Tab-separated table of C-alpha atoms in Angstrom:
chain	number	residue	atom	x	y	z
A	10	MET	CA	3.027	-35.462	13.274
A	11	MET	CA	3.780	-33.842	16.612
A	12	ASN	CA	0.970	-32.244	18.622
A	13	TYR	CA	2.356	-28.716	18.342
A	14	LYS	CA	-0.557	-27.027	20.112
A	15	GLN	CA	0.620	-28.396	23.449
A	16	HIS	CA	3.876	-26.440	22.989
A	17	ILE	CA	2.308	-23.162	21.790
A	18	LYS	CA	1.696	-20.636	24.559
A	19	GLU	CA	-1.402	-18.478	24.199
A	20	GLN	CA	-1.066	-14.916	25.453
A	21	LYS	CA	-4.492	-13.376	25.950
A	22	ASP	CA	-4.916	-9.683	25.093
A	23	PHE	CA	-1.507	-9.393	23.423
A	24	PRO	CA	-0.428	-7.234	21.635
A	25	ILE	CA	-3.816	-5.555	22.124
A	26	GLU	CA	-6.973	-6.358	24.026
A	27	GLY	CA	-9.072	-9.036	22.352
A	28	VAL	CA	-6.165	-10.748	20.566
A	29	SER	CA	-4.954	-14.206	21.614
A	30	PHE	CA	-1.291	-14.291	20.547
A	31	LYS	CA	0.130	-17.704	19.642
A	32	ASP	CA	3.682	-17.794	21.050
A	33	ILE	CA	5.769	-20.356	19.179
A	34	SER	CA	8.993	-19.487	21.047
A	35	PRO	CA	8.980	-22.781	23.003
A	36	ILE	CA	9.105	-24.708	19.705
A	37	LEU	CA	11.712	-22.467	18.091
A	38	SER	CA	13.993	-22.714	21.127
A	39	ASP	CA	13.949	-26.530	21.154
A	40	LYS	CA	16.190	-27.830	18.354
A	41	THR	CA	14.374	-31.178	18.099
A	42	LYS	CA	10.903	-29.628	17.924
A	43	PHE	CA	12.046	-26.889	15.543
A	44	LYS	CA	13.666	-29.400	13.182
A	45	GLN	CA	10.519	-31.552	13.208
A	46	MET	CA	8.355	-28.481	12.553
A	47	ILE	CA	10.428	-27.617	9.476
A	48	LYS	CA	10.202	-31.196	8.181
A	49	ASP	CA	6.433	-31.242	8.727
A	50	MET	CA	6.005	-27.892	6.965
A	51	GLY	CA	8.171	-28.860	4.008
A	52	ASN	CA	6.418	-32.188	3.592
A	53	LEU	CA	3.146	-30.337	2.923
A	54	VAL	CA	4.403	-29.078	-0.450
A	55	ASP	CA	5.877	-30.654	-3.559
A	56	ASN	CA	9.420	-29.606	-2.710
A	57	LYS	CA	11.136	-31.321	-5.636
A	58	HIS	CA	10.889	-28.322	-7.963
A	59	ILE	CA	11.327	-25.270	-5.725
A	60	ASP	CA	13.883	-22.649	-6.666
A	61	PHE	CA	13.181	-20.285	-3.752
A	62	TRP	CA	11.350	-20.083	-0.455
A	63	VAL	CA	9.949	-16.549	-0.138
A	64	GLY	CA	10.003	-15.508	3.527
A	65	ILE	CA	7.619	-12.754	4.604
A	66	GLU	CA	9.144	-10.266	7.068
A	67	SER	CA	10.094	-11.088	9.656
A	68	ARG	CA	9.327	-14.465	11.140
A	69	GLY	CA	8.800	-15.900	7.673
A	70	PHE	CA	12.569	-15.450	7.219
A	71	LEU	CA	13.205	-18.068	9.940
A	72	PHE	CA	11.011	-20.657	8.257
A	73	ALA	CA	12.129	-19.920	4.686
A	74	SER	CA	15.793	-20.234	5.663
A	75	ALA	CA	15.315	-23.486	7.542
A	76	LEU	CA	13.147	-24.926	4.732
A	77	ALA	CA	15.814	-24.031	2.155
A	78	LEU	CA	18.487	-25.804	4.189
A	79	GLN	CA	16.304	-28.867	4.744
A	80	PHE	CA	14.739	-29.218	1.286
A	81	GLY	CA	16.999	-27.236	-1.048
A	82	GLY	CA	16.524	-24.004	-2.910
A	83	GLY	CA	17.388	-20.455	-2.001
A	84	VAL	CA	15.687	-17.764	0.049
A	85	VAL	CA	14.063	-14.589	-1.240
A	86	MET	CA	13.061	-11.985	1.319
A	87	CYS	CA	9.750	-10.148	1.107
A	88	ARG	CA	10.378	-6.975	3.118
A	89	LYS	CA	8.685	-3.833	4.241
A	90	LYS	CA	9.302	-0.689	2.199
A	91	GLY	CA	12.836	0.691	2.192
A	92	LYS	CA	14.641	-2.396	3.518
A	93	LEU	CA	16.010	-3.873	0.261
A	94	PRO	CA	18.560	-2.370	-2.132
A	95	PRO	CA	17.506	-1.830	-5.747
A	96	PRO	CA	16.336	-3.181	-8.023
A	97	ILE	CA	13.059	-3.889	-6.256
A	98	THR	CA	9.439	-4.510	-7.117
A	99	SER	CA	6.864	-2.944	-4.769
A	100	TYR	CA	3.248	-3.651	-3.982
A	101	THR	CA	1.028	-1.413	-1.855
A	102	TYR	CA	-2.088	-2.901	-0.311
A	103	GLN	CA	-4.877	-1.816	1.993
A	104	LEU	CA	-4.982	-2.622	5.677
A	105	GLU	CA	-7.972	-2.186	7.950
A	106	TYR	CA	-6.726	1.311	8.854
A	107	GLY	CA	-4.371	2.555	6.159
A	108	GLU	CA	-1.985	0.854	3.796
A	109	ASP	CA	1.341	-0.963	3.737
A	110	THR	CA	3.968	-1.638	1.079
A	111	LEU	CA	5.967	-4.806	0.556
A	112	GLU	CA	9.054	-5.118	-1.626
A	113	ILE	CA	11.005	-7.942	-3.226
A	114	GLN	CA	13.961	-8.159	-5.559
A	115	PRO	CA	12.858	-9.268	-9.048
A	116	GLY	CA	13.836	-12.654	-10.391
A	117	GLU	CA	12.447	-15.829	-11.832
A	118	GLY	CA	11.854	-19.347	-10.655
A	119	LYS	CA	9.348	-21.473	-8.821
A	120	VAL	CA	8.634	-20.307	-5.278
A	121	VAL	CA	6.768	-21.234	-2.131
A	122	ILE	CA	5.645	-18.264	-0.034
A	123	VAL	CA	6.279	-18.845	3.677
A	124	ASP	CA	5.080	-17.124	6.850
A	125	ASP	CA	4.591	-18.044	10.479
A	126	VAL	CA	0.872	-17.326	10.879
A	127	TYR	CA	-1.957	-17.003	8.371
A	128	ALA	CA	-4.581	-14.743	9.930
A	129	THR	CA	-6.755	-12.625	7.638
A	130	GLY	CA	-4.705	-13.450	4.538
A	131	GLY	CA	-4.006	-9.848	3.512
A	132	THR	CA	-0.222	-10.023	3.701
A	133	MET	CA	-0.121	-13.419	1.982
A	134	LYS	CA	-2.335	-12.171	-0.863
A	135	ALA	CA	-0.190	-9.056	-1.250
A	136	THR	CA	2.947	-11.213	-1.339
A	137	GLU	CA	1.385	-13.382	-4.054
A	138	LYS	CA	0.710	-10.349	-6.250
A	139	LEU	CA	4.189	-9.003	-5.529
A	140	CYS	CA	5.903	-12.292	-6.449
A	141	GLU	CA	3.960	-12.544	-9.693
A	142	SER	CA	4.771	-8.969	-10.716
A	143	ALA	CA	8.452	-9.524	-9.808
A	144	GLY	CA	8.699	-12.508	-12.200
A	145	TYR	CA	8.290	-15.542	-9.919
A	146	THR	CA	5.969	-18.523	-10.396
A	147	ILE	CA	4.134	-19.424	-7.192
A	148	ILE	CA	3.959	-23.159	-6.525
A	149	ASP	CA	2.371	-23.004	-3.070
A	150	LYS	CA	1.756	-21.004	0.106
A	151	LEU	CA	2.799	-22.323	3.485
A	152	CYS	CA	2.567	-21.252	7.107
A	153	PHE	CA	3.034	-22.902	10.466
A	154	ILE	CA	-0.258	-21.747	12.033
A	155	ASP	CA	-3.545	-21.022	10.268
A	156	LEU	CA	-6.101	-19.019	12.261
A	157	LYS	CA	-9.068	-20.354	10.294
A	158	TYR	CA	-11.566	-18.510	12.482
A	159	LEU	CA	-10.354	-15.226	10.928
A	160	HIS	CA	-10.936	-16.094	7.259
A	161	ASP	CA	-12.645	-18.474	4.865
A	162	ASP	CA	-9.672	-18.974	2.537
A	163	THR	CA	-8.176	-22.471	2.479
A	164	LYS	CA	-5.392	-21.870	-0.002
A	165	CYS	CA	-2.519	-21.786	2.485
A	166	LYS	CA	-1.142	-25.094	3.731
A	167	SER	CA	-0.420	-25.257	7.448
A	168	VAL	CA	0.748	-27.637	10.150
A	169	VAL	CA	-1.421	-26.220	12.949
A	170	GLN	CA	-4.972	-24.924	12.574
A	171	TYR	CA	-7.198	-23.072	15.009
A	172	GLU	CA	-10.885	-23.295	14.053
């Protein structure tokens, strides 16, 4: 597997002071590295029985689409409130300061939930509950980067981990 960390730029104090943003643009902009990243991500899951890759808005859409093309299956978008036409299933969850709502179109089939970064796990957990209430069966959860120092949950598979 490629050493992706050497291609990830860290932006200190972005978007706010105290945050170290992991910029994956150099990997996404290089077709060879991007293709290898998608293969490495997809190989982490049992991709023989996946009906849909559920991409979490917005960078999860990039990964879900590429995974669907590489490994088969369709794409289901998990979006912020008001971005999908009906029928939709909604789930409202608590943030540190307030709340947010995610929406998905109902359906059925086996899915893998996909995002770019797993930080505190709140959005991933909300997407799990949303998928289940919308009729999908979750096979796995997948992200490119896991910021393990922000949580103690190990239920999301990832290619790159920061301890």
